[in-house]
CSV table of C-alpha atoms and ligand atoms in Angstrom, one decimal:
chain,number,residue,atom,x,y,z
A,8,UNK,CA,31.0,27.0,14.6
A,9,UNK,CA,27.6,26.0,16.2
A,10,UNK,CA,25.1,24.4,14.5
A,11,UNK,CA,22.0,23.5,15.5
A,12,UNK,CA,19.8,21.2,14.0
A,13,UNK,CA,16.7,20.8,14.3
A,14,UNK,CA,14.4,17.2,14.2
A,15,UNK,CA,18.1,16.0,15.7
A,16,UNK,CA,17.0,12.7,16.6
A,17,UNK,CA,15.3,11.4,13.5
A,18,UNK,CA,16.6,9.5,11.0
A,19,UNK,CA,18.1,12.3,9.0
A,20,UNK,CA,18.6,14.9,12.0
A,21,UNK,CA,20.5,12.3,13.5
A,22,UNK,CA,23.3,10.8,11.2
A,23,UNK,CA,23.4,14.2,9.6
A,24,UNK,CA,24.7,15.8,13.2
A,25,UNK,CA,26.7,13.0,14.1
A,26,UNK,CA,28.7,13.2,10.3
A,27,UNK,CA,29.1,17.0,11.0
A,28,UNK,CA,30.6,17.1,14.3
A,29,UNK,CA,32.9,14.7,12.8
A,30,UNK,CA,34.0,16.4,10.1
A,31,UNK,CA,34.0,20.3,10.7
A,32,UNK,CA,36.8,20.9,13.2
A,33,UNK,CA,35.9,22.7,16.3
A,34,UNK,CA,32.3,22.6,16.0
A,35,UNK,CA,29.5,22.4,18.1
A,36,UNK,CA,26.4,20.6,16.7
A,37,UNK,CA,23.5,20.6,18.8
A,38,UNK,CA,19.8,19.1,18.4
A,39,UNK,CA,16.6,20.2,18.8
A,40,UNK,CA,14.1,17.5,19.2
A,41,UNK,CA,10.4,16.6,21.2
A,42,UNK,CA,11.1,13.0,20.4
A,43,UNK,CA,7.8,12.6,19.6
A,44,UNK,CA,8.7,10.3,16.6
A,45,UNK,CA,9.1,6.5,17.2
A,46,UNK,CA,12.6,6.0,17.4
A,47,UNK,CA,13.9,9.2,18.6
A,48,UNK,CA,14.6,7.9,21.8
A,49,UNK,CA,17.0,5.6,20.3
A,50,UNK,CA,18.5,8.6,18.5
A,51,UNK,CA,18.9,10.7,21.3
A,52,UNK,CA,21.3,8.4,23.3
A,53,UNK,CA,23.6,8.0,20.4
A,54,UNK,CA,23.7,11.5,20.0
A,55,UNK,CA,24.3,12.1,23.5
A,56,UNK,CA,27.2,8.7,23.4
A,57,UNK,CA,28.8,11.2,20.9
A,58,UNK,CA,28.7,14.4,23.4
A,59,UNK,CA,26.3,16.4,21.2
A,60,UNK,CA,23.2,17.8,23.6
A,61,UNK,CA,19.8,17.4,22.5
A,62,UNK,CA,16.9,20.5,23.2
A,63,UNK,CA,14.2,18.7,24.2
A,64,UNK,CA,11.7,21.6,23.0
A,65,UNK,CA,8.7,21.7,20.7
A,66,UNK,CA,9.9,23.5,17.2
A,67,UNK,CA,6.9,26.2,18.2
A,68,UNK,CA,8.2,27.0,21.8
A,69,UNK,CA,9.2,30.3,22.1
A,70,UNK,CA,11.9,29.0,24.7
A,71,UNK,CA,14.0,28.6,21.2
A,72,UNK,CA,14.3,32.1,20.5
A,73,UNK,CA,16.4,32.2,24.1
A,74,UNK,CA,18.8,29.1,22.9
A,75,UNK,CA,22.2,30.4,22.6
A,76,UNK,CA,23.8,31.9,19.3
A,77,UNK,CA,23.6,29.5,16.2
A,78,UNK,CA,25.9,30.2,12.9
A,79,UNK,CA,24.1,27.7,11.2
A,80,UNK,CA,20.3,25.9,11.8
A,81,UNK,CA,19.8,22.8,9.7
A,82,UNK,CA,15.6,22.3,9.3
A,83,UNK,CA,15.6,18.2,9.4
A,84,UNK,CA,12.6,19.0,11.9
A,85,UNK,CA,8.6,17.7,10.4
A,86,UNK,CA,5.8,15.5,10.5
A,87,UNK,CA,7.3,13.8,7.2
A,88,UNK,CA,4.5,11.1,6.5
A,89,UNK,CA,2.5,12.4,3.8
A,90,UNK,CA,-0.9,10.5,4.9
A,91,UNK,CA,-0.7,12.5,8.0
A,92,UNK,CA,-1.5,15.2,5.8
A,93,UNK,CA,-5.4,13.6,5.8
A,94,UNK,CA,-5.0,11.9,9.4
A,95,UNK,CA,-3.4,15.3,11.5
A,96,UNK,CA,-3.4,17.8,9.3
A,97,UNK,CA,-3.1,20.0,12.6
A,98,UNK,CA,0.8,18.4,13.3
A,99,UNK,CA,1.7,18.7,9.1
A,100,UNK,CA,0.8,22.7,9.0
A,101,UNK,CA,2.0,23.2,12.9
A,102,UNK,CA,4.8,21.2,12.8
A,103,UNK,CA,6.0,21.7,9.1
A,104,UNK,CA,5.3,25.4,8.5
A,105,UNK,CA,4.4,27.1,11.5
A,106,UNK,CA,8.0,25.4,13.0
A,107,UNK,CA,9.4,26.8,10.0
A,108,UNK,CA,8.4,30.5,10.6
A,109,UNK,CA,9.9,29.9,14.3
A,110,UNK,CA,13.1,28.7,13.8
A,111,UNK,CA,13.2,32.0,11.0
A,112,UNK,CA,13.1,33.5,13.9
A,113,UNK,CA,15.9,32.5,15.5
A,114,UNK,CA,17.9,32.9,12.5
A,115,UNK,CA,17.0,36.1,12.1
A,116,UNK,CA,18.2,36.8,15.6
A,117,UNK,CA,21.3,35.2,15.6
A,118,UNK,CA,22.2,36.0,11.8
A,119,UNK,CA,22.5,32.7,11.2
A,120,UNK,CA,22.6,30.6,8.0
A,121,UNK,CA,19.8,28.2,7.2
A,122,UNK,CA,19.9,24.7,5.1
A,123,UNK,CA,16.1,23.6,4.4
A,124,UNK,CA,15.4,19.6,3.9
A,125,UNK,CA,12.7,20.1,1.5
A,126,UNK,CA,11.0,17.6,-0.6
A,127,UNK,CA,10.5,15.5,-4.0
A,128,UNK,CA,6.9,15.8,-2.8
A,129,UNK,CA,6.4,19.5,-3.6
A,130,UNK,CA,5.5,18.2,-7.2
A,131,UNK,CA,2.3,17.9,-8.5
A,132,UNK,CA,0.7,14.8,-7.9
A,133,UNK,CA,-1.6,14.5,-10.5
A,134,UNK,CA,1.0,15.5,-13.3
A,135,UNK,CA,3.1,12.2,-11.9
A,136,UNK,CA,0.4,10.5,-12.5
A,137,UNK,CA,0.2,11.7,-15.9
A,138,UNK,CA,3.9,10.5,-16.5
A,139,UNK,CA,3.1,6.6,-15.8
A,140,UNK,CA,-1.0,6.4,-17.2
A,141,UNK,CA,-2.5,4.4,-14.9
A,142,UNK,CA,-3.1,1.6,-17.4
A,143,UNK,CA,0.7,0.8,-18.0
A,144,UNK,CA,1.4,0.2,-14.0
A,145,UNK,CA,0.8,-3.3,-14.7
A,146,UNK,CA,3.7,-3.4,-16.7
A,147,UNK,CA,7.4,-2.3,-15.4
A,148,UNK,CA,7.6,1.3,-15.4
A,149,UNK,CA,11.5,1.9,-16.7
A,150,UNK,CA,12.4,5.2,-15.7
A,151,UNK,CA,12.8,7.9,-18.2
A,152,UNK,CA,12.2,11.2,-16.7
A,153,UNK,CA,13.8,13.1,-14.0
A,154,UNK,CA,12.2,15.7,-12.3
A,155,UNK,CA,13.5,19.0,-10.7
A,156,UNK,CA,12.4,22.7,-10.7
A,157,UNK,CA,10.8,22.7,-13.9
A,158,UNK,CA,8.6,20.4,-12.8
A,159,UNK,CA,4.7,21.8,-11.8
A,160,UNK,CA,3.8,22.2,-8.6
A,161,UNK,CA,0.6,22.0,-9.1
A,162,UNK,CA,-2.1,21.1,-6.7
A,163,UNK,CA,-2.7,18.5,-5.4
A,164,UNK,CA,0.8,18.2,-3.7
A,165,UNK,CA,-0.7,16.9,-0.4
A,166,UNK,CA,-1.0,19.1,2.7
A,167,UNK,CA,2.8,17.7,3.9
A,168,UNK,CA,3.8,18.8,0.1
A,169,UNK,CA,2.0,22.4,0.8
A,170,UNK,CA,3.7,23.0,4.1
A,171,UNK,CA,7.3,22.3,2.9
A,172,UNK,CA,6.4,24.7,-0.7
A,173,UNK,CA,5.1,26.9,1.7
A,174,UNK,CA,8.2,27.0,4.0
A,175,UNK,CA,10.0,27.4,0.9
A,176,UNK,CA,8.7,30.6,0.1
A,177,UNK,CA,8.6,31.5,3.5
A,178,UNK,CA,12.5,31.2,4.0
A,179,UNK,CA,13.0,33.2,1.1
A,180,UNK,CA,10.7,36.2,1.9
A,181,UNK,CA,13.0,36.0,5.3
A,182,UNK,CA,16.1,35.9,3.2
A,183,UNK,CA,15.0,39.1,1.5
A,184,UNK,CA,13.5,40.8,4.2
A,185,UNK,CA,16.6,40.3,6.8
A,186,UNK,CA,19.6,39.3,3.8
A,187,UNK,CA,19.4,35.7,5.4
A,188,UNK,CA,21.9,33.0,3.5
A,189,UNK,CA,19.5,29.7,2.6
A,190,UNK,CA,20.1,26.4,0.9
A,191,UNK,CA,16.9,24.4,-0.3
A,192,UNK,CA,17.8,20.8,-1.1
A,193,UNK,CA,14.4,19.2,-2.3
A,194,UNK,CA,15.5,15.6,-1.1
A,195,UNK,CA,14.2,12.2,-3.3
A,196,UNK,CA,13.7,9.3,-0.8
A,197,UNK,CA,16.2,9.2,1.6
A,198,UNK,CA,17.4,5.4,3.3
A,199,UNK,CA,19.8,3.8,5.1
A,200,UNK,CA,20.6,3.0,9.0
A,201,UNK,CA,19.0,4.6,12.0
A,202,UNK,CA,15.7,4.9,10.1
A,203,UNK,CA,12.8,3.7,11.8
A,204,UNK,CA,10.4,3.0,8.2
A,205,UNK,CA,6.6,2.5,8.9
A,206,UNK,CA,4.2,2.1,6.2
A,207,UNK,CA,3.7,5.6,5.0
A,208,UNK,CA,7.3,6.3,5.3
A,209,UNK,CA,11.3,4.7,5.2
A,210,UNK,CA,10.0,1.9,3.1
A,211,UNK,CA,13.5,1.0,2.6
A,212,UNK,CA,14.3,0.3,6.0
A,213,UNK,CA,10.8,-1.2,6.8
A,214,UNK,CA,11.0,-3.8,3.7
A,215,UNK,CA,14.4,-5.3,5.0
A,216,UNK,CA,12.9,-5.4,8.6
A,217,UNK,CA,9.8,-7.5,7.6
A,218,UNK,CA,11.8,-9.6,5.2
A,219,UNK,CA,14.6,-10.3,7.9
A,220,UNK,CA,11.7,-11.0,10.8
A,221,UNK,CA,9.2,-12.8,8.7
A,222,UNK,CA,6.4,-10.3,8.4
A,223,UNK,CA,3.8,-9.4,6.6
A,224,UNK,CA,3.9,-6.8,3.5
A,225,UNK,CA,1.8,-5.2,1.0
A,226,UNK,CA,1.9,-4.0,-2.4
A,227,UNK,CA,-0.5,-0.6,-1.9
A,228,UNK,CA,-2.0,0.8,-4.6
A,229,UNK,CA,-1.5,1.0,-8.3
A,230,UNK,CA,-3.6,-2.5,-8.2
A,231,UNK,CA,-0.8,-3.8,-6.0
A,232,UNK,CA,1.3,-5.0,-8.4
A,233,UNK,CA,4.4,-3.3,-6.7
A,234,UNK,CA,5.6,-1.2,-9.6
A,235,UNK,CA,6.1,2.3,-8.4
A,236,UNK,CA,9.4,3.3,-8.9
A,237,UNK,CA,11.4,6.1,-6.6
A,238,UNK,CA,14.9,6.7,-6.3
A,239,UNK,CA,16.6,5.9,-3.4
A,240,UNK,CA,19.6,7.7,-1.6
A,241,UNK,CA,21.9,6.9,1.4
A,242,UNK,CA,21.9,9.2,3.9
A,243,UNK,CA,25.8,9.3,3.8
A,244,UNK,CA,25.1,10.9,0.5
A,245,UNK,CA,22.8,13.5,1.9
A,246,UNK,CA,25.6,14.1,5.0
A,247,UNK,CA,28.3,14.4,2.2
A,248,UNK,CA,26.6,17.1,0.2
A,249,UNK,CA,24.9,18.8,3.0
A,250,UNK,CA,28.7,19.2,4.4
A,251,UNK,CA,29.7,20.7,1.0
A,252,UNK,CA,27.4,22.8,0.9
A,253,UNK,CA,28.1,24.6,4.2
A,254,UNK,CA,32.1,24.7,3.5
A,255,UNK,CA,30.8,26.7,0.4
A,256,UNK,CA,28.2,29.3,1.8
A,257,UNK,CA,29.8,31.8,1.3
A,258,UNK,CA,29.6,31.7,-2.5
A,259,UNK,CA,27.3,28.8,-3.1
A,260,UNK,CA,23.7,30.7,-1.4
A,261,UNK,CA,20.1,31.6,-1.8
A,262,UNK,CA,19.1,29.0,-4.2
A,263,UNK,CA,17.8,25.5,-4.1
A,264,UNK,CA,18.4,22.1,-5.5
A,265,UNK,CA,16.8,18.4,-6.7
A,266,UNK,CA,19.0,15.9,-5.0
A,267,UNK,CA,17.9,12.0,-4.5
A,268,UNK,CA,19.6,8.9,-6.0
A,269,UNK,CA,18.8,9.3,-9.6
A,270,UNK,CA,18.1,7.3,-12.4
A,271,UNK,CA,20.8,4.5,-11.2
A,272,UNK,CA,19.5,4.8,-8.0
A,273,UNK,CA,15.8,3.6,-8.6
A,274,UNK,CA,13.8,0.8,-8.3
A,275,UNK,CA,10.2,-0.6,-7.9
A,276,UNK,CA,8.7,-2.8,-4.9
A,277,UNK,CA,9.0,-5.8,-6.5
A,278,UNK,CA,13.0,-5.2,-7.0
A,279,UNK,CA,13.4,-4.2,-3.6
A,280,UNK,CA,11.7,-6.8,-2.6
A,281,UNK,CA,14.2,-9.5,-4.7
A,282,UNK,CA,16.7,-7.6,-3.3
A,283,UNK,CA,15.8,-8.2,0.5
A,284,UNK,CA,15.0,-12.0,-0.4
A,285,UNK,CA,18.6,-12.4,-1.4
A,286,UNK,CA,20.2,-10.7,1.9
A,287,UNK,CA,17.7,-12.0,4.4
A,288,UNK,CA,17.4,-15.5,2.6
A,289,UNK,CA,13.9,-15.5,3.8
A,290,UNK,CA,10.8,-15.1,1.7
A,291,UNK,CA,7.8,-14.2,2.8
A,292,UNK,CA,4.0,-13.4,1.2
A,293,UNK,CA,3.5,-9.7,0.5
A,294,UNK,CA,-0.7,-9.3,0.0
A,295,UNK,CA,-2.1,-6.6,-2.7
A,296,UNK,CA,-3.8,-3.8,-1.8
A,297,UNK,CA,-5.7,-2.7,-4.9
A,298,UNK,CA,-6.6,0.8,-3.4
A,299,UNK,CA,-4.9,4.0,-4.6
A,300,UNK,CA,-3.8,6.3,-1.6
A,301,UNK,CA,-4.7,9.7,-3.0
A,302,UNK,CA,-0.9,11.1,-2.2
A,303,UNK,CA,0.8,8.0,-3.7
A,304,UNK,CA,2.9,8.4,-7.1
A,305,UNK,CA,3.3,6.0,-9.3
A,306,UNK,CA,7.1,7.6,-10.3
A,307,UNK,CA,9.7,9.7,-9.0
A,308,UNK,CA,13.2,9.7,-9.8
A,309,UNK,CA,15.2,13.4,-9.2
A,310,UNK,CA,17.1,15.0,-11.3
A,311,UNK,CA,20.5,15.8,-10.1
A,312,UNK,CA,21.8,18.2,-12.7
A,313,UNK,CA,22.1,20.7,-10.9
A,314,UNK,CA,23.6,20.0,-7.7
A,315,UNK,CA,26.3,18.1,-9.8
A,316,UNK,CA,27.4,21.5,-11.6
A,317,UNK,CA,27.9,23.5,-8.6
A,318,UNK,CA,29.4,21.0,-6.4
A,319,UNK,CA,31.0,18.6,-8.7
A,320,UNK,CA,29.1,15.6,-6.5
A,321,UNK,CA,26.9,13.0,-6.8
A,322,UNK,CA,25.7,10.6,-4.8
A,323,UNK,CA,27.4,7.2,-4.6
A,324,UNK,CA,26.2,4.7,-2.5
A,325,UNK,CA,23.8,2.3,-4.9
A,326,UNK,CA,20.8,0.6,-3.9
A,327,UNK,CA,23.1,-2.7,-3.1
A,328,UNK,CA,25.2,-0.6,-0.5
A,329,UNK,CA,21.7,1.4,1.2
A,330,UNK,CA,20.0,-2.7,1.9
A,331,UNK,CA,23.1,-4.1,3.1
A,332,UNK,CA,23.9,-1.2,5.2
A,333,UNK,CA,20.4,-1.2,6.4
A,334,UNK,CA,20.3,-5.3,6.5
A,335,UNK,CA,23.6,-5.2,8.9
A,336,UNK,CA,22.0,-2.2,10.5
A,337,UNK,CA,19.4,-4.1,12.0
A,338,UNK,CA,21.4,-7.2,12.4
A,339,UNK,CA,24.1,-5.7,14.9
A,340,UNK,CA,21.5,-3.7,16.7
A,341,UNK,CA,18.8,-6.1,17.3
A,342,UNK,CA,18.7,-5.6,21.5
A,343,UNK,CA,18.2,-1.8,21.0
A,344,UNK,CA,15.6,-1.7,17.9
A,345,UNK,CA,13.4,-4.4,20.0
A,346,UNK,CA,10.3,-3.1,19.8
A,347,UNK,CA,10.3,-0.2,17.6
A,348,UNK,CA,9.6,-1.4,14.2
B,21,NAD,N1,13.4,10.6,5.0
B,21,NAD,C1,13.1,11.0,3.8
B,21,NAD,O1,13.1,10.1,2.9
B,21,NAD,C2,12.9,12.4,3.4
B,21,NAD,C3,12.8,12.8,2.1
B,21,NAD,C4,12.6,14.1,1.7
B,21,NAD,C5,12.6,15.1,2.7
B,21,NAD,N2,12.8,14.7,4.0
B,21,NAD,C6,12.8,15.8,5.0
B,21,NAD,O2,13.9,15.6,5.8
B,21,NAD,C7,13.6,16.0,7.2
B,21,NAD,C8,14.0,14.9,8.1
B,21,NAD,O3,13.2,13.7,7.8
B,21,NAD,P1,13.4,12.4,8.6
B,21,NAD,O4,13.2,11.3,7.7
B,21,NAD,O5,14.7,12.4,9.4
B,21,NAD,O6,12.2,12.4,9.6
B,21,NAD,P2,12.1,11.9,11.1
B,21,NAD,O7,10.6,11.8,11.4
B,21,NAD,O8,12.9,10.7,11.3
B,21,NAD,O9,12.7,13.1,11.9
B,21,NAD,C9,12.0,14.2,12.3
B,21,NAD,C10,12.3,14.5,13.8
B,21,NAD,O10,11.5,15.7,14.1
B,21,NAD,C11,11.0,15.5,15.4
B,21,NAD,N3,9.8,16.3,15.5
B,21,NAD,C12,8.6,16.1,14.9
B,21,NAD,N4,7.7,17.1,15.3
B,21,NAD,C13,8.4,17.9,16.1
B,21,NAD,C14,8.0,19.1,16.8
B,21,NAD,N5,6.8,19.6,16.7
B,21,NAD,N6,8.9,19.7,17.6
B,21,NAD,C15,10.2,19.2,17.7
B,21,NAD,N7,10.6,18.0,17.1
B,21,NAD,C16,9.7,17.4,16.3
B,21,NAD,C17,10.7,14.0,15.5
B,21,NAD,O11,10.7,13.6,16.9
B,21,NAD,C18,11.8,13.4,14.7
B,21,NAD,O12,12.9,13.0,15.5
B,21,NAD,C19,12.2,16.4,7.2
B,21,NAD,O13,12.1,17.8,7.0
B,21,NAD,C20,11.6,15.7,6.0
B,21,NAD,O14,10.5,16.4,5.5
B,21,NAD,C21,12.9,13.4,4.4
């Protein structure tokens, strides 16, 4: 089988082709990947330690269309910050949605299947807020309500959120136009090693990294209290299910799922923050900023009911196993992340 997947040297792209050529026998994973994301460098050699080639290609080159024959594309490929979506909204629609309608394009050629890593952040923004009023973020928010589907989309969902709902709807009209077999997982927040967090996104990985090198942090937004509350899921999670799902394509197809960590699987800032006190054994001052982003949330925790019924999986790594994983992560391969966070 060859897969190829696309955004192959990020953080998902990455551990996601690595876990596959493991575990499918005889295949042939390949990546397609402009390393244009801080990190991907890094990516790319231990993709290429484990003999899987990289396409060093924009995701709008035409070149892509003359790749050889794929049986299955994985879309791990986007500009995933959502405060892009203010600062280049150019790379967010060209990247995101306009890469989307390419790599159709080779699916449509090769008859390929096609896996979509959407996201949580197709919801609407201002019903989220709704969920947690404003004036309770000073207090704890415990989480309640898990969102899929039913959820509203809304706008605003960001331009980021727009060009992955957009994609969406784009894969299916390809689907029915040219009987293309999709998956669309809409992924939570995804963590663990090989993630290369900056402020507007892998907080996960970025809070360890300051806490284990002494530097500084903020609470943003909300009054900067640090009590927004996602749910958090190890990337060996996302491998696991992302695996199952291609063993069962050929009866598990067209249709999309919620998947992050879920209810057991979230936590605010200031947790996550205790949390990386305790496995760096250093403390240091995080600063407030008062100012609301106007993409941030104050909630989101995904509601896996779905994925659970037609795969009989769930995630299970917890929040304690994604820090340590990320804490020794960054520990062992302190030589090669110099410099990049
Ligand atoms: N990480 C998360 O928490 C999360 C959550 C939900 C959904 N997702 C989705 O999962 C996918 C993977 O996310 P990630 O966290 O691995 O992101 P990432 O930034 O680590 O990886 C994306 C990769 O795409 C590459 N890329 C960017 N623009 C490109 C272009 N124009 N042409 C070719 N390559 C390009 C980058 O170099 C990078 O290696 C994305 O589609 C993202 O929207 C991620």
């Amino acid at each position: 089988m060859n897969i190829l997947i696309t955004g192959g040297c990020g953080f998902v792209g990455s551990n996601l082709a690595i876990y596959l050529k493991k575990n499918i026998k005889n295949s042939k994973v390949f990546s397609l990947d402009n390393l244009s994301r801080n990190g991907s460098k890094v990516n790319k050699n231990r993709l290429e330690s484990n003999h899987i080639k990289n396409f060093n290609l924009d995701i709008n080159s035409k070149k892509i269309l003359s790749l050889k024959k794929f049986d299955f594309i994985i879309d791990c490929c986007a500009e995933p910050a959502i405060e892009e979506s203010i600062k280049n909204p150019n790379k967010v629609f060209n990247t995101n949605l306009i890469g989307t309608f390419n790599i159709l394009k080779k699916v449509q050629k090769d008859k390929a299947k096609i896996i979509f890593l959407s996201t949580s952040r197709v919801y609407s923004i201002s019903k989220l807020n709704k969920i947690a009023k404003k004036k309770n973020i000073k207090k704890r928010i415990v989480p309640k309500i898990k969102i899929d589907h039913s959820f509203s989309n809304d706008s605003p969902i960001s331009l980021y959120g727009f060009s992955k709902l957009a994609s969406e709807m784009l894969i299916k009209e390809y689907s029915y136009m040219y009987n293309i077999k999709y998956i669309i997982n809409r992924l939570g927040v995804i963590s663990g090693p090989w993630q290369f967090g900056k402020v507007d996104q892998g907080f996960a990985s970025l809070w360890v990294e300051r806490h284990m090198n002494k530097k500084k942090l903020s609470y943003k937004g909300y009054g900067g209290h640090g009590n927004q509350v996602r749910d958090l899921i190890h990337i060996d999670d996302v491998c696991e299910i992302i695996l199952k799902q291609i063993k069962k394509i050929n009866s598990t197809y067209n249709i999309s799922f919620d998947i992050g960590g879920g209810i057991n699987n979230s936590i605010n800032l200031k947790q996550l923050t205790k949390k990386c006190q305790i496995i760096t054994n250093n403390k240091i001052k995080i600063l407030k900023e008062r100012n609301t982003s106007m993409f941030d949330i104050p909630y989101f925790v995904s509601k896996n009911k779905k994925i659970k019924k037609f795969y009989k999986w769930s995630p299970k790594k917890n929040i304690d196993k994604i820090i340590s994983d990320i804490f020794y992560w960054l520990k062992k391969n302190r030589k090669i992340l110099k410099g990049y966070f």
